[in-house]
Coordinates of C-alpha atoms and ligand atoms in Angstrom, one line a residue:
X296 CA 49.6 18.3 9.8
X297 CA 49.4 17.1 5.9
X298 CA 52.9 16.4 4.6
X299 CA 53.4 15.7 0.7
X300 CA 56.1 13.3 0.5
X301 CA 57.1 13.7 -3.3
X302 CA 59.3 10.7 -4.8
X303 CA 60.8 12.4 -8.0
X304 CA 61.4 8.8 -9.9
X305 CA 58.4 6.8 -11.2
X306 CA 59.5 3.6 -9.4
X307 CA 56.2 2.8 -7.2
X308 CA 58.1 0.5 -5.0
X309 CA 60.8 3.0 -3.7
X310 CA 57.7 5.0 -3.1
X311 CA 56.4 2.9 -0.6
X312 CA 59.4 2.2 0.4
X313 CA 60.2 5.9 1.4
X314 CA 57.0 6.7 2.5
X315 CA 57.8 3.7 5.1
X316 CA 60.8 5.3 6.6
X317 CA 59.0 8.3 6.3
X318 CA 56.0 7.3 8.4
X319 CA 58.3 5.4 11.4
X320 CA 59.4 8.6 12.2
X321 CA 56.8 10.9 11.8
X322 CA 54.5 12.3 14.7
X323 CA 50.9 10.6 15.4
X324 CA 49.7 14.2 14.0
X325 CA 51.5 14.1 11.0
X326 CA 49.9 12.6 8.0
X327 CA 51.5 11.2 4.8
X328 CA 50.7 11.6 1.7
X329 CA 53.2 9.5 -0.4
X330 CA 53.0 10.6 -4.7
X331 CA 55.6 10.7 -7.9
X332 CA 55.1 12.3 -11.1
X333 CA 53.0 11.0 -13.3
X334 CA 55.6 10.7 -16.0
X335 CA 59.5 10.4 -15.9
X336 CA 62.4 8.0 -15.3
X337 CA 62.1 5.0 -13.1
X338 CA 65.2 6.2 -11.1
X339 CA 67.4 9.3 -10.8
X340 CA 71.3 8.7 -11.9
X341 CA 72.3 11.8 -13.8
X342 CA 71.6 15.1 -15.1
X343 CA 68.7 14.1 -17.7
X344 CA 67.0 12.0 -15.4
X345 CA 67.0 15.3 -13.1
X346 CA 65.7 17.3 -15.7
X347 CA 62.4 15.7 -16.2
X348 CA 62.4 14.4 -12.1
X349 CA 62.2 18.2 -11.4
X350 CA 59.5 18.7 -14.0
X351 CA 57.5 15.9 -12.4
X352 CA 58.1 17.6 -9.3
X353 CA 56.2 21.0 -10.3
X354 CA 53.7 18.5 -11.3
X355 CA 52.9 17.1 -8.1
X356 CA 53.0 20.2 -5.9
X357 CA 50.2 21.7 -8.6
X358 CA 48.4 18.7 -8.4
X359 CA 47.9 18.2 -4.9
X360 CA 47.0 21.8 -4.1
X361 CA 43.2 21.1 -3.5
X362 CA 44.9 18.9 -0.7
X363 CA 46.4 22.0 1.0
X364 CA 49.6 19.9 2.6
X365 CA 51.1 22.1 5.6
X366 CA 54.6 21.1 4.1
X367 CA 56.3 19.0 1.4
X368 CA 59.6 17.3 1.0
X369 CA 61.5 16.1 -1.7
X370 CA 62.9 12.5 -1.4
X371 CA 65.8 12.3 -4.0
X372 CA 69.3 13.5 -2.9
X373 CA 69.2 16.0 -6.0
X374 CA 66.6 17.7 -4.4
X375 CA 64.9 17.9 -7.8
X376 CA 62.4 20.7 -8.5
X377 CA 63.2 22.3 -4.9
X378 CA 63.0 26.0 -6.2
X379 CA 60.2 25.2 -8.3
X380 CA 58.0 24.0 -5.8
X381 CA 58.9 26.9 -3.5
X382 CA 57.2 29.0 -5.8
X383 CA 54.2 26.9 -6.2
X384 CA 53.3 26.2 -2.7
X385 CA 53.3 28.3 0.5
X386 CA 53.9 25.4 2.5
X387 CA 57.7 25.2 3.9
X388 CA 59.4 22.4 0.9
X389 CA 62.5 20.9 2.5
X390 CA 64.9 18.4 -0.2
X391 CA 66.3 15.5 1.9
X392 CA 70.1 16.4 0.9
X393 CA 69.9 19.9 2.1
X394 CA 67.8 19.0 5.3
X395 CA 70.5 16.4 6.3
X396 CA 73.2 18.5 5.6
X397 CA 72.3 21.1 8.3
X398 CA 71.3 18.2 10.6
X399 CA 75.0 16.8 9.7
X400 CA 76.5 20.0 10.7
X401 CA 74.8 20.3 13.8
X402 CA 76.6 17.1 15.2
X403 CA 79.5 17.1 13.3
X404 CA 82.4 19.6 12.6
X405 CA 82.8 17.3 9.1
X406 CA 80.5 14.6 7.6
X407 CA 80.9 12.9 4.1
X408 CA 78.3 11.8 2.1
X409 CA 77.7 8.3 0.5
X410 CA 75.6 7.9 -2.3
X411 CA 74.4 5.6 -5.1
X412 CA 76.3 6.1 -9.0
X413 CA 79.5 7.8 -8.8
X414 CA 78.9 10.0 -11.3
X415 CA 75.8 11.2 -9.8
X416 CA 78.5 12.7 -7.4
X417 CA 79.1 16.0 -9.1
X418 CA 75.0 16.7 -8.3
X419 CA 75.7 16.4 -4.5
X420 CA 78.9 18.4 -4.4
X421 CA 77.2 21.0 -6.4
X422 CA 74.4 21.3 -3.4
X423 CA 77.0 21.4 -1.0
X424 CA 78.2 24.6 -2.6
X425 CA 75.2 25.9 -3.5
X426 CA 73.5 25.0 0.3
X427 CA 76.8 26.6 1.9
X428 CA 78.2 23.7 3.5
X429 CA 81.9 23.4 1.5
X430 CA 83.2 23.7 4.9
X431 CA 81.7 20.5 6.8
X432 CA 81.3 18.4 4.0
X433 CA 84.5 16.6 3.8
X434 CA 83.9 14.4 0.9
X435 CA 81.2 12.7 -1.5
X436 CA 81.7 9.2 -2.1
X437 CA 79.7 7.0 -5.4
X438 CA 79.2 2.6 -4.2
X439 CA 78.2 2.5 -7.8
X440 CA 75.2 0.4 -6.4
X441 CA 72.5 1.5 -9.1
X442 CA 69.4 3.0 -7.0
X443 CA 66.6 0.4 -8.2
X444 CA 68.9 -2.6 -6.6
X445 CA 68.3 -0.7 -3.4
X446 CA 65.0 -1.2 -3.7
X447 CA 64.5 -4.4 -1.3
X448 CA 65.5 -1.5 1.3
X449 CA 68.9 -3.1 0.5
X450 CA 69.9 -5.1 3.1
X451 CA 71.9 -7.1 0.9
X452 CA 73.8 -4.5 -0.5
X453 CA 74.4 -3.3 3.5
X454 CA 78.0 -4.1 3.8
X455 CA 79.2 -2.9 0.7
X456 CA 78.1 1.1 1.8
X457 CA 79.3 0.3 5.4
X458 CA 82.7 -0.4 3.6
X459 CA 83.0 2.9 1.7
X460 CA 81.6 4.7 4.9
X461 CA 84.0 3.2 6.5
X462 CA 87.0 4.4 4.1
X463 CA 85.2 7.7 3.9
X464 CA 85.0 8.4 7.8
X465 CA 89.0 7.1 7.7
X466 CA 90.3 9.0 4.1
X467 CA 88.0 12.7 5.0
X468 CA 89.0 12.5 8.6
X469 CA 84.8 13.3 9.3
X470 CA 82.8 11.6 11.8
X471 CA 79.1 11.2 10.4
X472 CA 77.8 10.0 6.9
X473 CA 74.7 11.6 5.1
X474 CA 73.5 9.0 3.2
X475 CA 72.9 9.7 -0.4
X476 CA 70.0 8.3 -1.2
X477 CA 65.9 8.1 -0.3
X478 CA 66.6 4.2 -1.0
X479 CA 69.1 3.8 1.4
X480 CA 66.7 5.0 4.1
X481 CA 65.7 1.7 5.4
X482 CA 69.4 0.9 6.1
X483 CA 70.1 3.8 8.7
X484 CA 69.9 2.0 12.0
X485 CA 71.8 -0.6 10.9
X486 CA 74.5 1.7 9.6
X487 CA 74.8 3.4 12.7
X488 CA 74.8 0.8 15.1
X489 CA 77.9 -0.9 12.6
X490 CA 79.9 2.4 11.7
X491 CA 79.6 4.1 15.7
X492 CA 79.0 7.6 14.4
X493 CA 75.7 9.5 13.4
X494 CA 74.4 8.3 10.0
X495 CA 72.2 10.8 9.0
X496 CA 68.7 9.6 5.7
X497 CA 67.9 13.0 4.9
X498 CA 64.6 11.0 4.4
X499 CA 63.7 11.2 8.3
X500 CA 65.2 14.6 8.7
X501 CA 63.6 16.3 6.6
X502 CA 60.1 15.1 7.9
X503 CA 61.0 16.5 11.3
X504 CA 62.7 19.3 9.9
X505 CA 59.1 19.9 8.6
X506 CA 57.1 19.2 11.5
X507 CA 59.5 21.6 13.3
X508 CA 59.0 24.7 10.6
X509 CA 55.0 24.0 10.1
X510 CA 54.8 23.9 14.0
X511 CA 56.6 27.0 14.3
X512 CA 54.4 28.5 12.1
X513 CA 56.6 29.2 8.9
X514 CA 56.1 28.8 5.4
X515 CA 57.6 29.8 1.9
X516 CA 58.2 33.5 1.7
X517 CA 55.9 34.9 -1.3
X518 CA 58.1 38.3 -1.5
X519 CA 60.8 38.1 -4.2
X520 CA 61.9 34.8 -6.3
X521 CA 59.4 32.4 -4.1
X522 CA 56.6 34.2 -4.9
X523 CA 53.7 32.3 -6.7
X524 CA 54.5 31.7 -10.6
X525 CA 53.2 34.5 -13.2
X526 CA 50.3 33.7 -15.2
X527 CA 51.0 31.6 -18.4
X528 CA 49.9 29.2 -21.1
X529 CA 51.7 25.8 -21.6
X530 CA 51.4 23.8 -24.7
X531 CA 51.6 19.9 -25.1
X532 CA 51.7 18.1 -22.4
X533 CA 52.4 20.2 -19.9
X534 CA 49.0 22.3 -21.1
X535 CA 47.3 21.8 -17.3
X536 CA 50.7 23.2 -15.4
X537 CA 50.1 26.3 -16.5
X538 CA 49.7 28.8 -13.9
X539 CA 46.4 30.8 -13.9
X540 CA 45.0 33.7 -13.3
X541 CA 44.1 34.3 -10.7
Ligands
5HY91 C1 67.5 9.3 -5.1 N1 68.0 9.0 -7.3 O1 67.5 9.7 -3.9 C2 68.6 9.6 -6.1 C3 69.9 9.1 -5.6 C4 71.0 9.5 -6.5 O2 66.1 8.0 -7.9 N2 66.5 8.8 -5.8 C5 66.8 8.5 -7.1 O3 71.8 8.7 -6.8 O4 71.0 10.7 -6.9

């Protein structure tokens, strides 16, 4: 299968970087096919930088239609775009923070979630109430680490998230940790062999959520909101995002 692996910043390094943890757990059928938006922020760490990741996000689903990709995941805990790309594709789209907070909930009666900026936190509580999830999701917890100086996979900014894990698994009384961030995937093993409970990079779950969906043969519902954009002219730059006749 084709899966469109959609970094919502601009920074080309975290790309790789994701489409590395990406491709380590994908199947030997499953290819990659790693893109960002051809304009935007260089990282995601608030509500404006959302706005136009979710814009670039349209942007690359329309763009790589000609490519036909059996699925497509979003790799920024926002999930930016998420609804918007259901409607463009028919392919299944899975955001990392809602993929890893069902795969949370399956081994855990309550996880937290540690992420980058503390006040990105409000974005990931939000999802938890908009996913349905208030329940399990015992806390969200910023390490002010800013998401760029993640970008050497961030090894040495390792012990500084095991620490809040650590005072998250104690203070929310949960036993896993989501880990906020498409940079932080490169630090999962590590954080689960140090912490002793399941740390969970929505990065690789939502890849095999994908491969699971797309192998079971479903895709994005086309009756009601999901269905394929109306027909309409954009002006400026936006101009080619328009959706056609058709
Ligand atoms: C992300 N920002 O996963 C989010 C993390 C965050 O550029 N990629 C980003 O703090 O929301």
């Amino acid at each position: 299968m084709k899966l469109l692996l959609i970094n919502p910043n601009t920074s080309k390094s975290m790309t790789a970087g994701i489409a590395k943890g990406a491709r380590a757990v994908a199947s030997a059928g499953t290819e990659i096919l790693a893109v960002q938006p051809s304009f935007g922020p260089l990282s995601i760490e608030g509500h404006y930088d959302e706005a136009f990741a979710a814009a670039g996000v349209a942007e690359q689903v329309r763009l790589a239609a000609p490519q036909r990709p059996d699925a497509v995941v979003i790799a920024c805990f926002g999930d930016p775009g998420l609804e918007a790309a259901r409607e463009a594709t028919q392919a299944p789209v899975l955001g990392i923070a809602e993929a890893a907070f069902h795969a949370a909930s399956m081994v855990a009666t309550g996880f937290s979630v540690v992420t980058t900026m503390t006040r990105t936190c409000i974005i990931a509580e939000r999802l938890v109430q908009r996913y349905g999830f208030e329940q399990q999701c015992r806390g969200v917890h910023g390490t002010d680490i800013a998401v760029l100086d993640l970008e050497d996979g961030g090894q040495a900014l390792v012990s500084q998230i095991e620490q809040v894990a650590r005072e998250a698994l104690s203070r929310d009384r949960s036993a896993a940790i989501v880990l906020g961030c498409a940079g932080m995937t490169a630090l999962c093993q590590t954080l689960t062999q140090r912490l002793g409970v399941p740390v969970l990079d929505g990065v690789a779950v939502a890849v095999k959520f994908a491969e699971a969906l797309v192998g079971l043969g479903l895709r994005t519902s086309k009756v009601g909101d999901y269905a394929t954009p109306l027909a309409k002219t954009y002006t400026g730059w936006a101009a080619p995002l328009g959706w056609p006749n058709t």
